[in-house]
Amino acid sequence: MRIYIYGGGEKIVGRSGVGQAIRHQRECLRRSGVDTTDHWTADAAAVHVNTILPDSVLAALGAKLRRRKVVWYGHSTMEDFRSSFKGSNALAPLFKRWITFCYGLGDVVLTPTEYSRQLLEGYGLKKPVYSISNGVDTEFFQPNPAARSALRARYGLGEEEKVVVSVGHMIARKGLPEFLELARNVPEAKFLWFGWTNPKLIPQEIVQAMENAPGNVRFPGFVGREELREAYQGADVFAFLSHEETEGIVVLEALACGVPTVLRDIPVYGGWLEQGKNVYKASDNGEFQRIVSGLLDKSLPDLTAAGRAVAESRSLEQVGQRLKAIYLEQRVLPPLPQALLRKQARA
């Protein structure tokens, strides 16, 4: 049996975390021995839906007509929709009603963390909601000391210059204004923000903030996987100032690459990222400045080995096995033969 991973809207979300999650799902399933398809086939047991566009509703309804299971990924919440694009705050209540309707079409709803699971259950969803990481490719994203020089050569920086990176859409929710303020307060370092957002969707206050960015900030835009990996590997600090996430794939990528990481202290990281153990957390600009400066001058303890261990616990292999277990529990896939179950138990 196969899983049909519905690709509608993938071109729209391809440069976002949702697009990355879709690619991860294909690889997770491959590594766990579950075949996938990009269209309906006679042996497709279920459809994965990742976006909340109208065509995704049609895909779910089509699955129900075929008497196939619908697995809907809850990547979005009302909370992370706010403070994003133009008009998002005013539309947030309607957005909540729409995603609740969409997710309600799923036979199973999957969402990246316990935090986002609790949010979705609070919306009144009646279907089972599971938390399962989006995962990270720990074979691709891993430490590489040689990247330090490569990153500086790419952007014309001195070999000894300190570099702080962040990744995400150019929106307030991702902490872009605070990132710019941090750069002003730490002028001895260069700050690189990777990511691209359609200019038509960026609020005017963010446009103005970027136009007035301090001279030690650069916006390389959207880059490919290899260049982004080099940025993680070659940076002195990964600073992620986002105010709201359902997980944060870029956080997992940074941890996998062994870069010292500081995050905003928000609920989504509770229970798996711990202050002073595998990451540093800050609640305001003053704390971010203090921690970033401490990481740059190496006066703070190195937590990168523990951070890498977190990433490994959410590797594509680990996520694939959990996804397969959820499939079997919810009968998305046919139950394994008893002989195979006994063999796995002995192993």
Tab-separated table of C-alpha atoms in Angstrom:
chain	number	residue	atom	x	y	z
A	1	MET	CA	0.000	0.000	0.000
A	2	ARG	CA	1.093	3.541	-0.723
A	3	ILE	CA	0.534	7.029	0.665
A	4	TYR	CA	-0.561	9.687	-1.791
A	5	ILE	CA	1.187	12.942	-0.846
A	6	TYR	CA	-1.024	15.602	-2.346
A	7	GLY	CA	1.089	18.244	-4.082
A	8	GLY	CA	-1.511	20.943	-4.637
A	9	GLY	CA	-0.169	24.291	-3.469
A	10	GLU	CA	3.365	22.954	-3.162
A	11	LYS	CA	4.645	25.566	-5.621
A	12	ILE	CA	3.161	28.286	-3.413
A	13	VAL	CA	4.591	26.972	-0.128
A	14	GLY	CA	7.760	25.450	-1.571
A	15	ARG	CA	10.038	28.075	-0.018
A	16	SER	CA	8.396	27.851	3.401
A	17	GLY	CA	8.561	25.402	6.264
A	18	VAL	CA	5.451	23.683	4.919
A	19	GLY	CA	7.210	22.969	1.632
A	20	GLN	CA	10.165	21.560	3.512
A	21	ALA	CA	7.820	19.416	5.617
A	22	ILE	CA	6.266	17.920	2.478
A	23	ARG	CA	9.689	16.949	1.188
A	24	HIS	CA	10.540	15.481	4.575
A	25	GLN	CA	7.393	13.347	4.566
A	26	ARG	CA	8.359	11.679	1.308
A	27	GLU	CA	11.816	10.889	2.646
A	28	CYS	CA	10.581	9.795	6.095
A	29	LEU	CA	8.208	7.314	4.514
A	30	ARG	CA	10.841	6.040	2.106
A	31	ARG	CA	13.246	5.402	4.966
A	32	SER	CA	10.555	3.583	6.970
A	33	GLY	CA	9.669	1.327	4.039
A	34	VAL	CA	6.364	2.959	3.054
A	35	ASP	CA	5.907	3.768	-0.631
A	36	THR	CA	4.531	7.129	-1.722
A	37	THR	CA	2.881	8.412	-4.876
A	38	ASP	CA	2.138	11.872	-6.285
A	39	HIS	CA	-1.270	10.876	-7.665
A	40	TRP	CA	-4.119	8.529	-6.891
A	41	THR	CA	-3.310	4.889	-7.566
A	42	ALA	CA	-5.329	1.757	-6.955
A	43	ASP	CA	-3.123	0.817	-4.009
A	44	ALA	CA	-3.085	4.267	-2.357
A	45	ALA	CA	-4.370	3.752	1.185
A	46	ALA	CA	-4.532	7.411	2.196
A	47	VAL	CA	-3.774	10.963	1.176
A	48	HIS	CA	-1.489	13.400	2.987
A	49	VAL	CA	-2.768	16.981	2.880
A	50	ASN	CA	-0.412	19.757	3.994
A	51	THR	CA	-1.924	23.032	2.838
A	52	ILE	CA	-5.202	24.747	3.640
A	53	LEU	CA	-6.010	26.001	0.151
A	54	PRO	CA	-9.422	25.257	-1.391
A	55	ASP	CA	-7.976	22.580	-3.657
A	56	SER	CA	-6.823	20.697	-0.551
A	57	VAL	CA	-10.454	20.479	0.580
A	58	LEU	CA	-11.342	18.976	-2.804
A	59	ALA	CA	-8.486	16.463	-2.444
A	60	ALA	CA	-9.810	15.408	0.958
A	61	LEU	CA	-13.361	15.067	-0.318
A	62	GLY	CA	-12.063	13.023	-3.257
A	63	ALA	CA	-10.359	10.672	-0.821
A	64	LYS	CA	-13.582	10.206	1.103
A	65	LEU	CA	-15.436	9.355	-2.104
A	66	ARG	CA	-12.792	6.689	-2.701
A	67	ARG	CA	-13.192	5.520	0.901
A	68	ARG	CA	-9.575	6.294	1.622
A	69	LYS	CA	-8.140	7.837	4.779
A	70	VAL	CA	-7.243	11.540	4.985
A	71	VAL	CA	-4.146	12.464	6.988
A	72	TRP	CA	-4.119	16.238	7.436
A	73	TYR	CA	-0.997	17.994	8.661
A	74	GLY	CA	-1.802	20.888	10.976
A	75	HIS	CA	1.110	23.172	10.182
A	76	SER	CA	-0.838	26.379	10.789
A	77	THR	CA	-2.595	27.829	13.804
A	78	MET	CA	-4.389	31.107	14.366
A	79	GLU	CA	-1.600	32.043	16.749
A	80	ASP	CA	1.163	31.773	14.157
A	81	PHE	CA	-0.983	33.434	11.490
A	82	ARG	CA	-1.099	36.652	13.491
A	83	SER	CA	1.550	39.323	12.857
A	84	SER	CA	2.573	37.695	9.621
A	85	PHE	CA	1.325	39.229	6.376
A	86	LYS	CA	-0.758	42.287	5.513
A	87	GLY	CA	-4.140	42.131	7.223
A	88	SER	CA	-3.337	38.926	9.116
A	89	ASN	CA	-4.402	40.221	12.521
A	90	ALA	CA	-7.831	41.273	11.289
A	91	LEU	CA	-8.313	37.975	9.452
A	92	ALA	CA	-7.048	35.745	12.277
A	93	PRO	CA	-10.497	34.742	13.674
A	94	LEU	CA	-11.737	33.794	10.187
A	95	PHE	CA	-8.496	31.942	9.569
A	96	LYS	CA	-9.087	29.893	12.725
A	97	ARG	CA	-12.574	28.901	11.542
A	98	TRP	CA	-11.233	27.920	8.122
A	99	ILE	CA	-8.373	25.759	9.372
A	100	THR	CA	-10.669	24.108	11.922
A	101	PHE	CA	-12.979	23.168	9.057
A	102	CYS	CA	-10.071	21.883	6.957
A	103	TYR	CA	-8.452	19.850	9.707
A	104	GLY	CA	-11.856	18.468	10.630
A	105	LEU	CA	-11.942	16.717	7.240
A	106	GLY	CA	-8.971	14.592	8.273
A	107	ASP	CA	-9.392	11.148	9.743
A	108	VAL	CA	-6.122	11.838	11.544
A	109	VAL	CA	-4.531	15.225	12.238
A	110	LEU	CA	-0.762	15.474	12.675
A	111	THR	CA	0.990	18.538	14.057
A	112	PRO	CA	4.663	19.071	14.925
A	113	THR	CA	4.681	19.570	18.710
A	114	GLU	CA	2.726	18.994	21.889
A	115	TYR	CA	2.210	22.748	22.048
A	116	SER	CA	0.524	22.913	18.636
A	117	ARG	CA	-1.450	19.733	19.426
A	118	GLN	CA	-2.929	21.405	22.491
A	119	LEU	CA	-3.815	24.496	20.464
A	120	LEU	CA	-5.626	22.455	17.810
A	121	GLU	CA	-7.483	20.369	20.355
A	122	GLY	CA	-8.546	23.645	21.953
A	123	TYR	CA	-10.211	24.581	18.660
A	124	GLY	CA	-12.683	21.752	19.263
A	125	LEU	CA	-11.357	19.196	16.767
A	126	LYS	CA	-13.036	15.825	17.270
A	127	LYS	CA	-10.572	13.747	15.235
A	128	PRO	CA	-7.436	12.270	16.848
A	129	VAL	CA	-4.567	14.768	16.901
A	130	TYR	CA	-0.984	13.496	17.197
A	131	SER	CA	2.214	15.447	17.709
A	132	ILE	CA	5.022	14.361	15.403
A	133	SER	CA	8.091	16.393	14.473
A	134	ASN	CA	8.609	17.587	10.918
A	135	GLY	CA	12.056	16.053	11.270
A	136	VAL	CA	15.483	17.071	10.021
A	137	ASP	CA	17.922	15.406	7.652
A	138	THR	CA	20.819	14.895	10.048
A	139	GLU	CA	22.912	13.276	7.314
A	140	PHE	CA	22.774	16.458	5.238
A	141	PHE	CA	22.754	18.999	8.061
A	142	GLN	CA	25.803	18.254	10.171
A	143	PRO	CA	28.821	20.212	11.474
A	144	ASN	CA	31.603	21.147	9.061
A	145	PRO	CA	34.438	23.390	10.338
A	146	ALA	CA	35.530	24.168	6.751
A	147	ALA	CA	32.292	26.070	6.180
A	148	ARG	CA	33.492	28.957	8.356
A	149	SER	CA	35.939	30.160	5.722
A	150	ALA	CA	33.575	29.310	2.864
A	151	LEU	CA	30.763	31.413	4.340
A	152	ARG	CA	33.011	34.426	4.822
A	153	ALA	CA	34.478	34.127	1.351
A	154	ARG	CA	31.000	33.931	-0.195
A	155	TYR	CA	29.891	37.189	1.411
A	156	GLY	CA	33.206	39.027	1.277
A	157	LEU	CA	33.803	38.982	5.023
A	158	GLY	CA	37.072	38.864	6.895
A	159	GLU	CA	38.265	35.502	8.179
A	160	GLU	CA	37.964	36.634	11.792
A	161	GLU	CA	34.654	38.460	11.503
A	162	LYS	CA	31.852	37.173	13.706
A	163	VAL	CA	28.615	36.159	11.974
A	164	VAL	CA	25.088	35.825	13.373
A	165	VAL	CA	22.442	34.256	11.141
A	166	SER	CA	18.686	33.861	11.163
A	167	VAL	CA	16.238	32.281	8.715
A	168	GLY	CA	12.592	32.960	7.951
A	169	HIS	CA	9.952	35.048	6.246
A	170	MET	CA	10.438	38.807	6.464
A	171	ILE	CA	7.579	39.345	8.906
A	172	ALA	CA	7.121	40.677	12.422
A	173	ARG	CA	6.191	37.269	13.845
A	174	LYS	CA	9.609	35.918	12.918
A	175	GLY	CA	11.236	38.649	14.991
A	176	LEU	CA	12.770	40.642	12.139
A	177	PRO	CA	12.442	44.061	13.875
A	178	GLU	CA	14.137	42.711	16.997
A	179	PHE	CA	16.850	41.084	14.870
A	180	LEU	CA	17.655	44.493	13.375
A	181	GLU	CA	17.727	46.040	16.847
A	182	LEU	CA	20.041	43.262	18.019
A	183	ALA	CA	22.388	44.033	15.134
A	184	ARG	CA	22.477	47.705	16.172
A	185	ASN	CA	23.419	46.681	19.697
A	186	VAL	CA	26.126	44.233	18.587
A	187	PRO	CA	27.981	46.256	15.907
A	188	GLU	CA	31.110	44.103	16.101
A	189	ALA	CA	29.312	41.221	14.286
A	190	LYS	CA	27.765	40.797	10.853
A	191	PHE	CA	24.110	39.724	10.751
A	192	LEU	CA	22.679	37.686	7.856
A	193	TRP	CA	18.934	37.079	7.424
A	194	PHE	CA	18.114	34.290	4.982
A	195	GLY	CA	14.649	34.017	3.489
A	196	TRP	CA	12.296	35.629	1.005
A	197	THR	CA	8.739	36.910	1.160
A	198	ASN	CA	6.644	38.280	-1.678
A	199	PRO	CA	7.018	42.063	-1.336
A	200	LYS	CA	3.276	42.502	-1.914
A	201	LEU	CA	2.617	40.637	1.358
A	202	ILE	CA	5.130	42.465	3.553
A	203	PRO	CA	3.575	45.124	5.833
A	204	GLN	CA	4.862	48.643	5.306
A	205	GLU	CA	6.408	48.876	8.765
A	206	ILE	CA	8.608	45.866	7.971
A	207	VAL	CA	9.605	47.384	4.619
A	208	GLN	CA	10.654	50.568	6.409
A	209	ALA	CA	12.539	48.643	9.078
A	210	MET	CA	14.511	46.801	6.400
A	211	GLU	CA	15.253	50.027	4.534
A	212	ASN	CA	16.626	51.497	7.766
A	213	ALA	CA	18.586	48.386	8.733
A	214	PRO	CA	22.029	49.029	10.238
A	215	GLY	CA	25.061	48.620	8.019
A	216	ASN	CA	26.120	45.318	9.578
A	217	VAL	CA	22.949	43.544	8.318
A	218	ARG	CA	22.557	41.761	4.981
A	219	PHE	CA	19.573	40.063	3.387
A	220	PRO	CA	20.882	37.298	1.067
A	221	GLY	CA	17.289	36.248	0.287
A	222	PHE	CA	16.189	32.694	-0.428
A	223	VAL	CA	19.119	30.329	-0.977
A	224	GLY	CA	19.415	26.648	-1.822
A	225	ARG	CA	19.932	23.874	0.716
A	226	GLU	CA	23.692	23.733	0.259
A	227	GLU	CA	24.172	27.470	0.741
A	228	LEU	CA	21.846	27.503	3.741
A	229	ARG	CA	23.721	24.579	5.288
A	230	GLU	CA	26.971	26.493	4.795
A	231	ALA	CA	25.436	29.468	6.611
A	232	TYR	CA	24.505	27.344	9.616
A	233	GLN	CA	27.838	25.559	9.671
A	234	GLY	CA	29.915	28.702	9.262
A	235	ALA	CA	28.045	31.011	11.631
A	236	ASP	CA	29.112	31.844	15.153
A	237	VAL	CA	25.510	32.119	16.387
A	238	PHE	CA	22.056	31.185	15.144
A	239	ALA	CA	19.588	33.715	16.607
A	240	PHE	CA	15.923	32.863	16.084
A	241	LEU	CA	13.730	35.600	17.535
A	242	SER	CA	10.356	34.258	16.341
A	243	HIS	CA	7.382	35.036	18.572
A	244	GLU	CA	5.300	31.993	17.573
A	245	GLU	CA	6.007	28.632	15.925
A	246	THR	CA	4.452	25.204	15.603
A	247	GLU	CA	7.991	23.757	15.707
A	248	GLY	CA	10.626	25.552	13.650
A	249	ILE	CA	12.387	23.355	11.093
A	250	VAL	CA	15.193	25.913	10.803
A	251	VAL	CA	15.896	25.454	14.519
A	252	LEU	CA	16.374	21.731	13.984
A	253	GLU	CA	18.638	22.400	10.988
A	254	ALA	CA	20.783	24.813	12.999
A	255	LEU	CA	21.084	22.381	15.913
A	256	ALA	CA	22.002	19.571	13.514
A	257	CYS	CA	24.793	21.742	12.095
A	258	GLY	CA	26.252	22.410	15.523
A	259	VAL	CA	25.847	26.195	15.638
A	260	PRO	CA	25.347	27.822	19.061
A	261	THR	CA	21.643	28.696	19.188
A	262	VAL	CA	19.590	31.292	21.025
A	263	LEU	CA	15.790	31.317	20.785
A	264	ARG	CA	12.962	33.390	22.118
A	265	ASP	CA	11.556	31.768	25.259
A	266	ILE	CA	8.102	30.773	23.937
A	267	PRO	CA	5.845	27.809	24.822
A	268	VAL	CA	6.463	25.748	21.682
A	269	TYR	CA	9.962	24.810	22.866
A	270	GLY	CA	8.765	23.573	26.241
A	271	GLY	CA	9.675	19.977	27.044
A	272	TRP	CA	12.283	19.463	24.324
A	273	LEU	CA	14.559	22.516	24.216
A	274	GLU	CA	15.938	23.484	27.603
A	275	GLN	CA	17.602	26.732	28.600
A	276	GLY	CA	21.266	26.209	29.359
A	277	LYS	CA	21.180	22.530	28.409
A	278	ASN	CA	20.850	22.340	24.605
A	279	VAL	CA	19.997	25.962	23.655
A	280	TYR	CA	19.921	29.424	25.128
A	281	LYS	CA	16.626	31.265	25.527
A	282	ALA	CA	15.872	34.965	25.852
A	283	SER	CA	12.719	36.880	26.709
A	284	ASP	CA	13.660	40.399	25.590
A	285	ASN	CA	16.191	42.320	23.521
A	286	GLY	CA	18.488	42.854	26.478
A	287	GLU	CA	18.747	39.114	27.112
A	288	PHE	CA	19.300	38.400	23.424
A	289	GLN	CA	22.141	40.932	23.348
A	290	ARG	CA	23.746	39.491	26.468
A	291	ILE	CA	23.545	35.888	25.220
A	292	VAL	CA	24.677	36.634	21.671
A	293	SER	CA	27.646	38.642	22.978
A	294	GLY	CA	28.505	35.797	25.360
A	295	LEU	CA	28.392	33.244	22.554
A	296	LEU	CA	30.522	35.440	20.295
A	297	ASP	CA	33.261	35.917	22.896
A	298	LYS	CA	32.854	32.283	24.067
A	299	SER	CA	32.229	33.245	27.681
A	300	LEU	CA	29.112	31.044	27.731
A	301	PRO	CA	29.289	27.225	27.812
A	302	ASP	CA	29.189	25.351	24.499
A	303	LEU	CA	25.867	23.461	24.192
A	304	THR	CA	26.228	22.345	20.587
A	305	ALA	CA	26.748	18.626	21.297
A	306	ALA	CA	23.499	18.518	23.271
A	307	GLY	CA	21.782	20.495	20.524
A	308	ARG	CA	22.949	17.997	17.932
A	309	ALA	CA	21.509	15.190	20.074
A	310	VAL	CA	18.088	16.891	19.980
A	311	ALA	CA	18.255	17.022	16.194
A	312	GLU	CA	19.213	13.349	16.030
A	313	SER	CA	16.195	12.450	18.148
A	314	ARG	CA	14.063	14.075	15.425
A	315	SER	CA	15.913	12.665	12.441
A	316	LEU	CA	13.989	11.578	9.357
A	317	GLU	CA	14.500	7.950	10.369
A	318	GLN	CA	13.041	8.506	13.840
A	319	VAL	CA	10.106	10.501	12.486
A	320	GLY	CA	9.452	7.915	9.794
A	321	GLN	CA	9.132	5.135	12.345
A	322	ARG	CA	6.739	7.177	14.490
A	323	LEU	CA	4.677	8.104	11.435
A	324	LYS	CA	4.415	4.462	10.453
A	325	ALA	CA	3.325	3.563	14.004
A	326	ILE	CA	0.562	6.187	13.873
A	327	TYR	CA	-0.591	4.804	10.526
A	328	LEU	CA	-0.915	1.333	12.002
A	329	GLU	CA	-2.629	2.556	15.158
A	330	GLN	CA	-5.206	4.527	13.160
A	331	ARG	CA	-5.484	1.816	10.467
A	332	VAL	CA	-4.269	4.164	7.777
A	333	LEU	CA	-2.228	1.185	6.629
A	334	PRO	CA	-3.346	-2.447	6.933
A	335	PRO	CA	-2.140	-4.141	10.151
A	336	LEU	CA	1.175	-5.950	9.897
A	337	PRO	CA	0.985	-9.747	9.646
A	338	GLN	CA	1.298	-11.472	13.033
A	339	ALA	CA	4.432	-13.325	11.924
A	340	LEU	CA	6.147	-10.019	11.125
A	341	LEU	CA	5.011	-8.513	14.434
A	342	ARG	CA	6.528	-11.474	16.311
A	343	LYS	CA	9.741	-11.110	14.336
A	344	GLN	CA	9.953	-7.365	15.156
A	345	ALA	CA	9.234	-8.092	18.847
A	346	ARG	CA	12.100	-10.609	18.976
A	347	ALA	CA	14.413	-8.102	17.312
